[in-house]
GROMACS .gro file of C-alpha atoms in nm:
model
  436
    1UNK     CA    1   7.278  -0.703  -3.547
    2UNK     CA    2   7.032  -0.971  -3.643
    3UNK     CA    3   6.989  -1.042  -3.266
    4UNK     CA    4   6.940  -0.699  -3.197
    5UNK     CA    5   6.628  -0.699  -3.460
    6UNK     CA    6   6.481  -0.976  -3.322
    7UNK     CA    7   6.487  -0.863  -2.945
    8UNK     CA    8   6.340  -0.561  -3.121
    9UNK     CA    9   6.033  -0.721  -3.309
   10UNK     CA   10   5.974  -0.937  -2.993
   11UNK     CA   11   5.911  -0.611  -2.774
   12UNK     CA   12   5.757  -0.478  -3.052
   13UNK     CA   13   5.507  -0.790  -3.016
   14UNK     CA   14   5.476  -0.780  -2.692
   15UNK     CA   15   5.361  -0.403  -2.746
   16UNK     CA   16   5.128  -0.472  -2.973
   17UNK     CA   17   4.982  -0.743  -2.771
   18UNK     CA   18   4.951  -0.492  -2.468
   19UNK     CA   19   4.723  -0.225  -2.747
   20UNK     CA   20   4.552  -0.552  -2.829
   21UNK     CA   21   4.468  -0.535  -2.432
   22UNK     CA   22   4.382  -0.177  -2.426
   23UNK     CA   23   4.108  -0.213  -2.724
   24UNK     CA   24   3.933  -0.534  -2.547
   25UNK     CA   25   3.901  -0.359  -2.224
   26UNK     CA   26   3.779  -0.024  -2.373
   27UNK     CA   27   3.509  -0.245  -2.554
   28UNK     CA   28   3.419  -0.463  -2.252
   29UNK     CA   29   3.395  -0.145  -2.043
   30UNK     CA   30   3.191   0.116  -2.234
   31UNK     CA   31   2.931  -0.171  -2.271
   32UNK     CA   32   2.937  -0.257  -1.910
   33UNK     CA   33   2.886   0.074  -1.759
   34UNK     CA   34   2.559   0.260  -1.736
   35UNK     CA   35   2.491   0.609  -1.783
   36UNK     CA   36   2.350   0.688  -1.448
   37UNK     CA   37   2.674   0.607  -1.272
   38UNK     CA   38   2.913   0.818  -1.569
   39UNK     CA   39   2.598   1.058  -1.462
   40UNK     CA   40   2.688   1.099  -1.080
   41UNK     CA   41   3.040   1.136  -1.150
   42UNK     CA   42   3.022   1.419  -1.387
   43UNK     CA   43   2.826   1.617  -1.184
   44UNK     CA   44   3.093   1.640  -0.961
   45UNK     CA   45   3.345   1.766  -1.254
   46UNK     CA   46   3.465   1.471  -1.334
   47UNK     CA   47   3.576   1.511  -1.718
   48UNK     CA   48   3.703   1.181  -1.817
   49UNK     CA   49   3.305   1.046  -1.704
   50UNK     CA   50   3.157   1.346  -1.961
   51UNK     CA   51   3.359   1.233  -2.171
   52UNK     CA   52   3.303   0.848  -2.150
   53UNK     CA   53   2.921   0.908  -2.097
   54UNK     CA   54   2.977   1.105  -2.485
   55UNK     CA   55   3.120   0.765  -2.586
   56UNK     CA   56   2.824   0.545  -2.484
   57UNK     CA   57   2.600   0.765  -2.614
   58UNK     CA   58   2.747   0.675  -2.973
   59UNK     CA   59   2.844   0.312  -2.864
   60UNK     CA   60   2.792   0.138  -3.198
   61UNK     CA   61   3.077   0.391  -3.331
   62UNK     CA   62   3.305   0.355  -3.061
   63UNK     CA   63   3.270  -0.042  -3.057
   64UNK     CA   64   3.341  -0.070  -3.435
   65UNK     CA   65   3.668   0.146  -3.324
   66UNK     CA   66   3.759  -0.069  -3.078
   67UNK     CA   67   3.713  -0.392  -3.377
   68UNK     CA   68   3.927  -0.229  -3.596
   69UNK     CA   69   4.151  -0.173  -3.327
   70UNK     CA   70   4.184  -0.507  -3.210
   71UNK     CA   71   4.168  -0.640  -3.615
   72UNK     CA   72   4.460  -0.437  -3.735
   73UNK     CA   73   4.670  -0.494  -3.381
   74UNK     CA   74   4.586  -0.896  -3.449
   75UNK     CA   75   4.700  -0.827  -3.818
   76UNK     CA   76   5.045  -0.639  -3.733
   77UNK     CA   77   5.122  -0.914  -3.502
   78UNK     CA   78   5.057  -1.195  -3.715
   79UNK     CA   79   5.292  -1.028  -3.998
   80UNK     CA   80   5.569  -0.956  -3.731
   81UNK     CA   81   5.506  -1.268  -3.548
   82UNK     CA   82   5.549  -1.505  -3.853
   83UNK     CA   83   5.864  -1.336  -3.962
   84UNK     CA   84   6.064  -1.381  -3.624
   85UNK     CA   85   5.963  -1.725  -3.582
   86UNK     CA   86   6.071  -1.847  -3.940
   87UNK     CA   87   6.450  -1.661  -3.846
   88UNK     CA   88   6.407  -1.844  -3.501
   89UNK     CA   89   6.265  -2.180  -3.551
   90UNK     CA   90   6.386  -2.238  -3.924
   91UNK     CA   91   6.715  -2.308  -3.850
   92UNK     CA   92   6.604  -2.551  -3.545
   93UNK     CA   93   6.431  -2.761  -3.792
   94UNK     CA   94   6.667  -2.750  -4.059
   95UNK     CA   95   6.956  -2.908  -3.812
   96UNK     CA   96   6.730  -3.226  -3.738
   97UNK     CA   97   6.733  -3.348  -4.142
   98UNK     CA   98   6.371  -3.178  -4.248
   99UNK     CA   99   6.376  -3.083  -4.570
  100UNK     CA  100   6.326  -2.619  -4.621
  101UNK     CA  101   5.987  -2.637  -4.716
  102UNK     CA  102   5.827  -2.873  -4.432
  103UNK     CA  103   6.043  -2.655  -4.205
  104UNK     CA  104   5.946  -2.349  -4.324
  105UNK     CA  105   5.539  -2.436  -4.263
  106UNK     CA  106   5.639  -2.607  -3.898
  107UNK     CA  107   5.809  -2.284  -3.805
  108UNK     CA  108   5.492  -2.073  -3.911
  109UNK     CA  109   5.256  -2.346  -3.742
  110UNK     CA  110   5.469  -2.295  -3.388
  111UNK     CA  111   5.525  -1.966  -3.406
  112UNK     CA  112   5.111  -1.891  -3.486
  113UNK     CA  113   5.063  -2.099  -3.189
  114UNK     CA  114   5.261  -1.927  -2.969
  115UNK     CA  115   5.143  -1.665  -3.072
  116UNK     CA  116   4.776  -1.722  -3.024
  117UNK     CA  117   4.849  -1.844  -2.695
  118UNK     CA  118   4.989  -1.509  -2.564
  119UNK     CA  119   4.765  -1.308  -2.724
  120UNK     CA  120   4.453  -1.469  -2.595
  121UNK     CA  121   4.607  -1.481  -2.235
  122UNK     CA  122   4.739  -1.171  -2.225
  123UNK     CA  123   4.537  -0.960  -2.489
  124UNK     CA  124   4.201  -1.091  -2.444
  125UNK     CA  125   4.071  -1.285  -2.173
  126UNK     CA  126   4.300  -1.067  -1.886
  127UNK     CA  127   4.182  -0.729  -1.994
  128UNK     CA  128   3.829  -0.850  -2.030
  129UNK     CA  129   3.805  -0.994  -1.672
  130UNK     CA  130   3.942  -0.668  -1.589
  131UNK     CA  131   3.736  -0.501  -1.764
  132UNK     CA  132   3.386  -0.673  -1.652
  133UNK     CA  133   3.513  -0.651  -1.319
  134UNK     CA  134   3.630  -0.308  -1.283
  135UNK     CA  135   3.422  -0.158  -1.598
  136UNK     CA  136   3.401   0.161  -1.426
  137UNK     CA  137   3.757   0.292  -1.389
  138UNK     CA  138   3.811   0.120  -1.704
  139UNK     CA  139   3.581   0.293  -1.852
  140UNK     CA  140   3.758   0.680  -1.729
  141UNK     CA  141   4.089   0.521  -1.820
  142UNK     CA  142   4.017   0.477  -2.139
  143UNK     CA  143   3.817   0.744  -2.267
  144UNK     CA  144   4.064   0.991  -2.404
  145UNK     CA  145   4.266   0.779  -2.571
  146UNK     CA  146   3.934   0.582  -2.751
  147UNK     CA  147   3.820   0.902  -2.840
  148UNK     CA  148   4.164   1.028  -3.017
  149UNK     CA  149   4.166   0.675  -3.214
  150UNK     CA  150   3.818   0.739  -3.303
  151UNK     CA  151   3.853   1.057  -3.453
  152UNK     CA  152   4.165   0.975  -3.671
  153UNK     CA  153   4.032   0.675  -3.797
  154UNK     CA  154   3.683   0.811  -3.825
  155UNK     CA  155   3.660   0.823  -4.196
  156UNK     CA  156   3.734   0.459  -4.217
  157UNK     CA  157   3.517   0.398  -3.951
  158UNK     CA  158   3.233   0.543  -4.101
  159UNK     CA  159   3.296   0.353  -4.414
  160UNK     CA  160   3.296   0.033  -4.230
  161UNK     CA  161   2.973   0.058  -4.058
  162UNK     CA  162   2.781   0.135  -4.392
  163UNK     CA  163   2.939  -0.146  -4.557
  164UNK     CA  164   2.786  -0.324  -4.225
  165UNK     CA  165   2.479  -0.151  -4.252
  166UNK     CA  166   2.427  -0.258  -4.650
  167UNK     CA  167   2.462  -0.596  -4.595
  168UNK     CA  168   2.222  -0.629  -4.330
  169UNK     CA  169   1.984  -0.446  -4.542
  170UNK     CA  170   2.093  -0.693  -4.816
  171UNK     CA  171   1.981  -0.999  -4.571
  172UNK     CA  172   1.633  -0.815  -4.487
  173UNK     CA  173   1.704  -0.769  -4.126
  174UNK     CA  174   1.611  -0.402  -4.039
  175UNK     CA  175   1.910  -0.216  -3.870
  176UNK     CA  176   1.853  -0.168  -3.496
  177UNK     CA  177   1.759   0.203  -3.371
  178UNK     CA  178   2.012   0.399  -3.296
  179UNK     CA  179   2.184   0.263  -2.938
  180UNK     CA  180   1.891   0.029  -2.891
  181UNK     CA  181   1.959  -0.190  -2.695
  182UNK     CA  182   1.635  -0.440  -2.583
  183UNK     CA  183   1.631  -0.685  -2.277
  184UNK     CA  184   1.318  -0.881  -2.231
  185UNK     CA  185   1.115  -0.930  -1.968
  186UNK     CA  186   1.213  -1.297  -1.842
  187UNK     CA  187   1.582  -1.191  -1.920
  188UNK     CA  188   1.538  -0.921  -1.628
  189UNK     CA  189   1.410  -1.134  -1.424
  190UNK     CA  190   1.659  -1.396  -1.445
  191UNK     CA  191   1.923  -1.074  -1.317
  192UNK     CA  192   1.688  -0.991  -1.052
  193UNK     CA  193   1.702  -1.347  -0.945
  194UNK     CA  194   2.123  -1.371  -0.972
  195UNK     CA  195   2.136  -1.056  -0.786
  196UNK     CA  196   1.917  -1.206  -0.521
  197UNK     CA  197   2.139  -1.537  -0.492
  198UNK     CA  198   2.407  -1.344  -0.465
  199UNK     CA  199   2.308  -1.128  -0.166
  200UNK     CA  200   2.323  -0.795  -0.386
  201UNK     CA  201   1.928  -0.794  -0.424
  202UNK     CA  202   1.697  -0.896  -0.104
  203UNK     CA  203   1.399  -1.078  -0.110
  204UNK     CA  204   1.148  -0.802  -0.037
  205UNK     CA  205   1.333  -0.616  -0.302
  206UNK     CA  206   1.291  -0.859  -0.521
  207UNK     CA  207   0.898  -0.943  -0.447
  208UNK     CA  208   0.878  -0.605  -0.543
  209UNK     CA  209   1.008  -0.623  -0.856
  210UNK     CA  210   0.860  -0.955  -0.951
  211UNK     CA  211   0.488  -0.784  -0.843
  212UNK     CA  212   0.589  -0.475  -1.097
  213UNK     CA  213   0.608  -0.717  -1.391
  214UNK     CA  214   0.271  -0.884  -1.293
  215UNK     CA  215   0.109  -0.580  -1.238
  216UNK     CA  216  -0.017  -0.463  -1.562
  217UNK     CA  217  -0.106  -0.848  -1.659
  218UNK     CA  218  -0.408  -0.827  -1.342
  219UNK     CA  219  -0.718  -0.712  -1.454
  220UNK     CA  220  -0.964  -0.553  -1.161
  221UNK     CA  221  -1.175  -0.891  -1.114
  222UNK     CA  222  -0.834  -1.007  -1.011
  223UNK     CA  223  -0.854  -0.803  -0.725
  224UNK     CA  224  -1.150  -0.685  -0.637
  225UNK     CA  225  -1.356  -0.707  -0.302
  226UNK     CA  226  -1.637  -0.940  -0.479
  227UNK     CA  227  -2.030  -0.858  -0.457
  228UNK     CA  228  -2.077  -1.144  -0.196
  229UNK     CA  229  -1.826  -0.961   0.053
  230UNK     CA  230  -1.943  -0.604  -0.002
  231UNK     CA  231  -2.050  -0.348   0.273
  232UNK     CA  232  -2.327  -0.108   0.178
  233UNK     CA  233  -2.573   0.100   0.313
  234UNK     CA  234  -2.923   0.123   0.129
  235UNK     CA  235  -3.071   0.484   0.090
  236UNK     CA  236  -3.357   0.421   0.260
  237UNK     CA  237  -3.163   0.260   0.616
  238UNK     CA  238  -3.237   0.398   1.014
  239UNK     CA  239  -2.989   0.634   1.130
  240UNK     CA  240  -2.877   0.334   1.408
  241UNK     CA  241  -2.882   0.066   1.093
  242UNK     CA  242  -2.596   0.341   0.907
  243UNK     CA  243  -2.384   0.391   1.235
  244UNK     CA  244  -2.403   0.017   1.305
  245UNK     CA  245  -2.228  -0.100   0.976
  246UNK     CA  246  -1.988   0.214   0.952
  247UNK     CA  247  -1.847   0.144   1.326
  248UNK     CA  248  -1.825  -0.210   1.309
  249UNK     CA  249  -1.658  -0.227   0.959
  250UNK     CA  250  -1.415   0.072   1.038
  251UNK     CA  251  -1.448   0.182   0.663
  252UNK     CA  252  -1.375   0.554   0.545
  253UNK     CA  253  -1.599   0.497   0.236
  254UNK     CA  254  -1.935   0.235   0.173
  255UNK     CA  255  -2.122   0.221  -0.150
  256UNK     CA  256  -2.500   0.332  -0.155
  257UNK     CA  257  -2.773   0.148  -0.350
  258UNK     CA  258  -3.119   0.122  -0.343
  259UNK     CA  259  -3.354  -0.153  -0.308
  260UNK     CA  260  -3.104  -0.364  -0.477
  261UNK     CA  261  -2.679  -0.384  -0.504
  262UNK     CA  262  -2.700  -0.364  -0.861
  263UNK     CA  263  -2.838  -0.029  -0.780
  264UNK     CA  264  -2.535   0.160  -0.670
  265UNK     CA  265  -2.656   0.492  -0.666
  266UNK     CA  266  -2.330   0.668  -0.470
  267UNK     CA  267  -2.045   0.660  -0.218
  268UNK     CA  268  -2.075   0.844   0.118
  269UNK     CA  269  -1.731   0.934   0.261
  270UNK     CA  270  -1.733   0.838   0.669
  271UNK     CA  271  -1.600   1.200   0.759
  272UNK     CA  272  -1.926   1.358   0.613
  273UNK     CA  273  -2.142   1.084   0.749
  274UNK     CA  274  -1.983   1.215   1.121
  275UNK     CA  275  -1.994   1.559   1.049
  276UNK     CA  276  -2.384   1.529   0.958
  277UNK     CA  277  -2.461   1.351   1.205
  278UNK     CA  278  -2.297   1.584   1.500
  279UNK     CA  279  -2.501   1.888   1.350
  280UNK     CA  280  -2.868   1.670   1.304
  281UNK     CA  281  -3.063   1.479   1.492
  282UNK     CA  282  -3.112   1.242   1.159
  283UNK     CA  283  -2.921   1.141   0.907
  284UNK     CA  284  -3.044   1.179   0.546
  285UNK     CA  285  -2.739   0.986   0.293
  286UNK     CA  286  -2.925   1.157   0.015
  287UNK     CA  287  -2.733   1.496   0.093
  288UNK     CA  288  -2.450   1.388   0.171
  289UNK     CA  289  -2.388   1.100  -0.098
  290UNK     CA  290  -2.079   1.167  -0.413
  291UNK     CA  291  -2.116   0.973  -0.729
  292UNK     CA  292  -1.974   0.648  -0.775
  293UNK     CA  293  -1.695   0.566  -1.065
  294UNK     CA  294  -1.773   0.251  -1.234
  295UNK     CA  295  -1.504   0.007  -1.361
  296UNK     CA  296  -1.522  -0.250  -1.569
  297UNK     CA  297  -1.452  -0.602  -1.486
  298UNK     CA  298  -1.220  -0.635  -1.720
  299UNK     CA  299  -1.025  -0.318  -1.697
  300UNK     CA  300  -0.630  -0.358  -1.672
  301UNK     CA  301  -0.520  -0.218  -1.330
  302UNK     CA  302  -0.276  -0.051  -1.468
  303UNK     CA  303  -0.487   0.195  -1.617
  304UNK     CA  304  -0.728   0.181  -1.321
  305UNK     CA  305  -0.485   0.329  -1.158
  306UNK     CA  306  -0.394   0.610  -1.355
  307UNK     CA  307  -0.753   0.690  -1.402
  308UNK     CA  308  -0.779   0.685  -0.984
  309UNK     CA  309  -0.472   0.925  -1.003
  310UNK     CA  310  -0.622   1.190  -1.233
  311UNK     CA  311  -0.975   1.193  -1.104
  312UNK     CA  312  -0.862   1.160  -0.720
  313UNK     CA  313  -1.083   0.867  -0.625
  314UNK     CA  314  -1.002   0.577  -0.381
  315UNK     CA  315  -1.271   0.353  -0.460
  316UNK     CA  316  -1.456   0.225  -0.810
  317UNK     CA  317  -1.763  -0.011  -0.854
  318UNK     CA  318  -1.647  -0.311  -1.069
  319UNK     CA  319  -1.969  -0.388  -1.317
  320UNK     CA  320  -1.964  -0.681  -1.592
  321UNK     CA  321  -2.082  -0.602  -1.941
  322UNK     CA  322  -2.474  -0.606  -1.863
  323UNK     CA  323  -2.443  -0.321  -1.558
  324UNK     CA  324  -2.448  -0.575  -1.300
  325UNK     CA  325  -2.252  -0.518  -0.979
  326UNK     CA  326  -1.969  -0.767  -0.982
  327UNK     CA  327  -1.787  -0.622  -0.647
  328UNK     CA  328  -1.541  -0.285  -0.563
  329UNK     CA  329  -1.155  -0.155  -0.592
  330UNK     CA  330  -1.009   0.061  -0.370
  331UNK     CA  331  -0.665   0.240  -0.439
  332UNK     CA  332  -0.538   0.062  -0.135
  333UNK     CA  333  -0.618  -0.288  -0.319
  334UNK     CA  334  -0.393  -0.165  -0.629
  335UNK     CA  335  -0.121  -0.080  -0.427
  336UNK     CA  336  -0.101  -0.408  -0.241
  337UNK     CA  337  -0.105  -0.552  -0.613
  338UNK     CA  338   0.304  -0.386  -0.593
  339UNK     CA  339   0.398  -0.395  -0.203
  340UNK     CA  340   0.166  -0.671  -0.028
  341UNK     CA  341  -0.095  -0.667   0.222
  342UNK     CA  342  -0.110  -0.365   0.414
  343UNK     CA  343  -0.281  -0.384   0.753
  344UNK     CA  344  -0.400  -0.081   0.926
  345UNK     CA  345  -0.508  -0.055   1.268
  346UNK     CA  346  -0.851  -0.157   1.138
  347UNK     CA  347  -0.797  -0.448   1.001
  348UNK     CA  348  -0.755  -0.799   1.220
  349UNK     CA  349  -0.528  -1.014   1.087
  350UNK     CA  350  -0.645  -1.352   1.003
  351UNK     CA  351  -0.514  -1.673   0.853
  352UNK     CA  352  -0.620  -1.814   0.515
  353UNK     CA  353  -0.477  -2.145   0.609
  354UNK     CA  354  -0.503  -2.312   0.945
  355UNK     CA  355  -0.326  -2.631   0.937
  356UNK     CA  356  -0.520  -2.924   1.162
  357UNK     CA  357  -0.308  -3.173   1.168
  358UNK     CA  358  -0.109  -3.351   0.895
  359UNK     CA  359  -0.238  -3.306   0.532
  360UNK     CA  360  -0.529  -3.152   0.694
  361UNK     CA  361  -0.623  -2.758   0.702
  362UNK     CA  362  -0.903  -2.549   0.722
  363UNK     CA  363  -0.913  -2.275   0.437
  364UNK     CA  364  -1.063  -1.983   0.359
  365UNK     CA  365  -1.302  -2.009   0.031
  366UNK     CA  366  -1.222  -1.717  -0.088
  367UNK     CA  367  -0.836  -1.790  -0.096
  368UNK     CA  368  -0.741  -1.754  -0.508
  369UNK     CA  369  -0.619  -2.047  -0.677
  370UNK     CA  370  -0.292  -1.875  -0.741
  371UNK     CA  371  -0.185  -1.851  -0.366
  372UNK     CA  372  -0.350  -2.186  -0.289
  373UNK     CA  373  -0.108  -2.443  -0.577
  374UNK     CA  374   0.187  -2.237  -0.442
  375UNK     CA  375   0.086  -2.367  -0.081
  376UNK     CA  376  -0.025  -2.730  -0.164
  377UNK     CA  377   0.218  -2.753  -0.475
  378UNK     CA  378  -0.101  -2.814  -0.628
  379UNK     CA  379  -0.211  -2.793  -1.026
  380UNK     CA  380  -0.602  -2.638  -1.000
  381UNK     CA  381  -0.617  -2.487  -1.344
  382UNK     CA  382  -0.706  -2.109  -1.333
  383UNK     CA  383  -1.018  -1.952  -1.503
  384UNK     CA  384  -1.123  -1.670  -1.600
  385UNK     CA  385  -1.440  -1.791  -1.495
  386UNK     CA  386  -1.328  -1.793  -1.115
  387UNK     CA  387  -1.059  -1.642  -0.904
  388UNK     CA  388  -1.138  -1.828  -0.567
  389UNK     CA  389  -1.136  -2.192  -0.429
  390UNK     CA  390  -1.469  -2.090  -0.336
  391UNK     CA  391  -1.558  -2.030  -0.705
  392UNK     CA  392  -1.364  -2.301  -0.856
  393UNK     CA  393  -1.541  -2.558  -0.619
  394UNK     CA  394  -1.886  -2.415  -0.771
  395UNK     CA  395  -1.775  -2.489  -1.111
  396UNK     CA  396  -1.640  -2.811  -1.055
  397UNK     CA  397  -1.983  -2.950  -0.884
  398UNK     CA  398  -2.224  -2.727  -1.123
  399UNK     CA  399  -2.386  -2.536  -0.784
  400UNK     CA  400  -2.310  -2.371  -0.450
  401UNK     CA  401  -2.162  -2.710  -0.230
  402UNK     CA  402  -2.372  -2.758   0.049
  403UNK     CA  403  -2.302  -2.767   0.377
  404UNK     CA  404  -2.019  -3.057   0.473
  405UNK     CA  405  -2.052  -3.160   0.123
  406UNK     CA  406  -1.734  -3.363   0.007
  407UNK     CA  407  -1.534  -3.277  -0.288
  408UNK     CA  408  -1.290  -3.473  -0.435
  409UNK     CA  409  -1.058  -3.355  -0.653
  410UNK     CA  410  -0.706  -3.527  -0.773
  411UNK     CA  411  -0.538  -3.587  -0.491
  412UNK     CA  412  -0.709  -3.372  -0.255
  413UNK     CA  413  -1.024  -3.384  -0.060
  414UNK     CA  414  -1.252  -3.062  -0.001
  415UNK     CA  415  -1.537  -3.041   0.292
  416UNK     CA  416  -1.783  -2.753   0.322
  417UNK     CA  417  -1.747  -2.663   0.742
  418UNK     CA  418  -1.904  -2.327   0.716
  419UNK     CA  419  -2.195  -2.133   0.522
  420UNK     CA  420  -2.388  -1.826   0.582
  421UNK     CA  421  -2.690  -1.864   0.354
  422UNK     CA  422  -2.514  -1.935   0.029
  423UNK     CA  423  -2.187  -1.820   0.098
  424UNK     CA  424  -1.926  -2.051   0.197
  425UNK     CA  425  -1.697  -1.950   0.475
  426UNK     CA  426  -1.462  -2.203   0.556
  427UNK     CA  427  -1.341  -2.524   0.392
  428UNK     CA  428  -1.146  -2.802   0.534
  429UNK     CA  429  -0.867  -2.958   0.279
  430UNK     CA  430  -0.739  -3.293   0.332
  431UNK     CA  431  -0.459  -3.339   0.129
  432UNK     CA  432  -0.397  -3.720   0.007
  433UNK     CA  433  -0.070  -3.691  -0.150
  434UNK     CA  434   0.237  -3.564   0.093
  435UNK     CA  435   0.252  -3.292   0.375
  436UNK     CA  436   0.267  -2.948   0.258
   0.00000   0.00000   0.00000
């Protein structure tokens, strides 16, 4: 008989080690899966996803279910456990000449041990590599019978998770909304970067991503075409002057000023300037010219483009705070911000760095600082004060370098090759340090 009751409380362990099981993976899974794909399911009828997606949408009280599932399993099988292994191991200890008492604690040490042992193997680290892994069907599996425990233990439940809640209070920590659950920025990232290693993400998808968190950081001087590098057309230019810069720029829209750029006065759209011109002999822009939208320099483009959106505009004059004409943004130049250069059949596609020989390259000047340390593995400290090469070699030397003036800087070497009247156009860089 006595056998009998101990084969019984040893399945009866066993059992309870198996609910012990159940609980883990119902609380690894319903914090593992994500609504969208319980979403997809249930609107193909699916009833065990409705009912799993009702569980995450109260996952604090389903998780404290699943505690005091797994703390009252732990408890039963501790109280059962201890009880067979005294019978079992008592008696063991007792025929090698130790006294009852030290053999009573050595047969409750052992027996906790074993214990332990199967009920971390089996109970908890099993069902939750199960459970991360195949969170999904774990999650249907398990969603009836989480939601019957639930609601008979609810009472306590709800007890237990005020008592929580009071405490916290007690220690001046504010309880979390409800559900909230709050992943930061550079903890994201770091996901976006696993998935990439592990082939899930791909690089372009992840450029993408990357450019989505940088995006609202950029203000428009960040990106801007600057004033040196504008097209225009002034008010008062010949009809051949107008057709000369709008054909060999390839533009669908060109600011207006007159007498001076810091007199923008409009923006003539390159389908009206053709459609005048096919009906009259001459061209005046005056009737033809739409108002220009004016952006400040330090505007987030972020909400440039939002404003772009509602008004329906493609192109904004960037100004600095004394009305001066700092340079233009296009819609297109926003959207590269997210997806990259985009080359139409317009543009010509040219280099930014031409490598000469070894740790020597000709640059462009107006190349940003940005792009040019992640080339050269270089440490040019960024300014507000200048986005370019171009504009940080100005600051460094106080003026515009002159022509095949030498700049030395660390451990690289900058030469002025190129200038059109105070604009610099190309720059060689030796590089003293190692090949790029």
């Amino acid at each position: 008989m006595k056998e009998e009751n101990l084969l019984f409380q040893g399945l009866l362990i066993f059992a309870l080690i198996l609910v012990n099981a159940v609980f883990v993976v119902a609380e690894y899974a319903i914090v593992r899966v994500r609504s969208s794909e319980l979403d997809a399911l249930s609107k193909r009828g699916n009833l065990r996803a409705k009912r799993a997606k009702e569980i995450i949408i109260n996952l604090n009280k389903y998780i404290s279910a699943t505690q005091l599932g797994i703390t009252f399993v732990n408890l039963l099988i501790g109280w059962i456990g201890e009880d067979i292994f005294i019978r079992l191991l008592l008696p063991v200890f007792t025929a090698i000449n130790i006294n009852d008492s030290v053999s009573q604690t050595m047969s409750v040490i052992v027996g906790l041990l074993i214990i332990t042992y199967f009920t971390i193997t089996i109970g908890e680290l099993a069902p939750k590599a199960f459970a991360i892994k195949k969170y999904l069907s774990a999650s249907l599996w398990i969603s009836y019978p989480l939601t019957i425990f639930y609601k008979i233990f609810k009472p306590f439940i709800w007890v237990l998770e005020k008592s929580a809640s009071l405490i916290i209070k007690m220690m001046g920590i504010s309880s979390a909304d409800k559900n909230e659950v709050i992943h930061t920025e550079e903890e994201i990232r770091q996901v976006i970067l696993e998935g990439t290693k592990s082939g899930v993400i791909d690089k372009t998808e992840q450029q993408l991503i990357e450019n989505i968190f940088e995006f609202n950081d950029k203000q428009t001087r960040d990106i801007m075409v600057p004033r040196n590098q504008m097209i225009a057309l002034n008010i008062d230019d010949s009809r051949d002057t107008i057709f000369r810069k709008v054909t060999e720029e390839g533009y669908s829209r060109v600011p207006v000023y007159k007498d001076t750029i810091d007199n923008i006065i409009g923006i003539i759209y390159t389908k009206d300037l053709v459609s005048s011109a096919v009906h009259m002999d001459t061209i005046a822009l005056q009737d033809i010219i739409r108002p220009a939208y004016f952006v400040s320099i330090m505007k987030h483009i972020g909400i440039l483009l939002k404003e772009f959106q509602k008004n329906k505009i493609h192109m904004g004059i960037v100004i600095n705070e004394y009305g001066g004409v700092e340079g233009l943004v296009t819609m297109e130049d926003i959207i590269e911000e997210i997806v990259g250069e985009i080359m139409d059949e317009y543009d010509l596609e040219t280099s930014e760095i031409i490598k000469l020989k070894e740790n020597q390259y000709f640059i462009d000047p107006i190349i940003s600082v940005k792009d040019f340390n992640a080339k050269f593995e270089a440490d040019i400290p960024e300014d507000p004060y200048y986005n370019s090469i171009g504009g940080f070699l100005c600051k460094v030397t106080g003026h515009i370098p002159s022509l095949y003036e030498r700049i030395d800087y660390k451990n690289y070497t900058f030469i002025i090759y190129g200038k059109i009247g105070n604009t610099m156009k190309q720059i060689k860089v030796i590089n003293n340090n190692t090949a790029v």
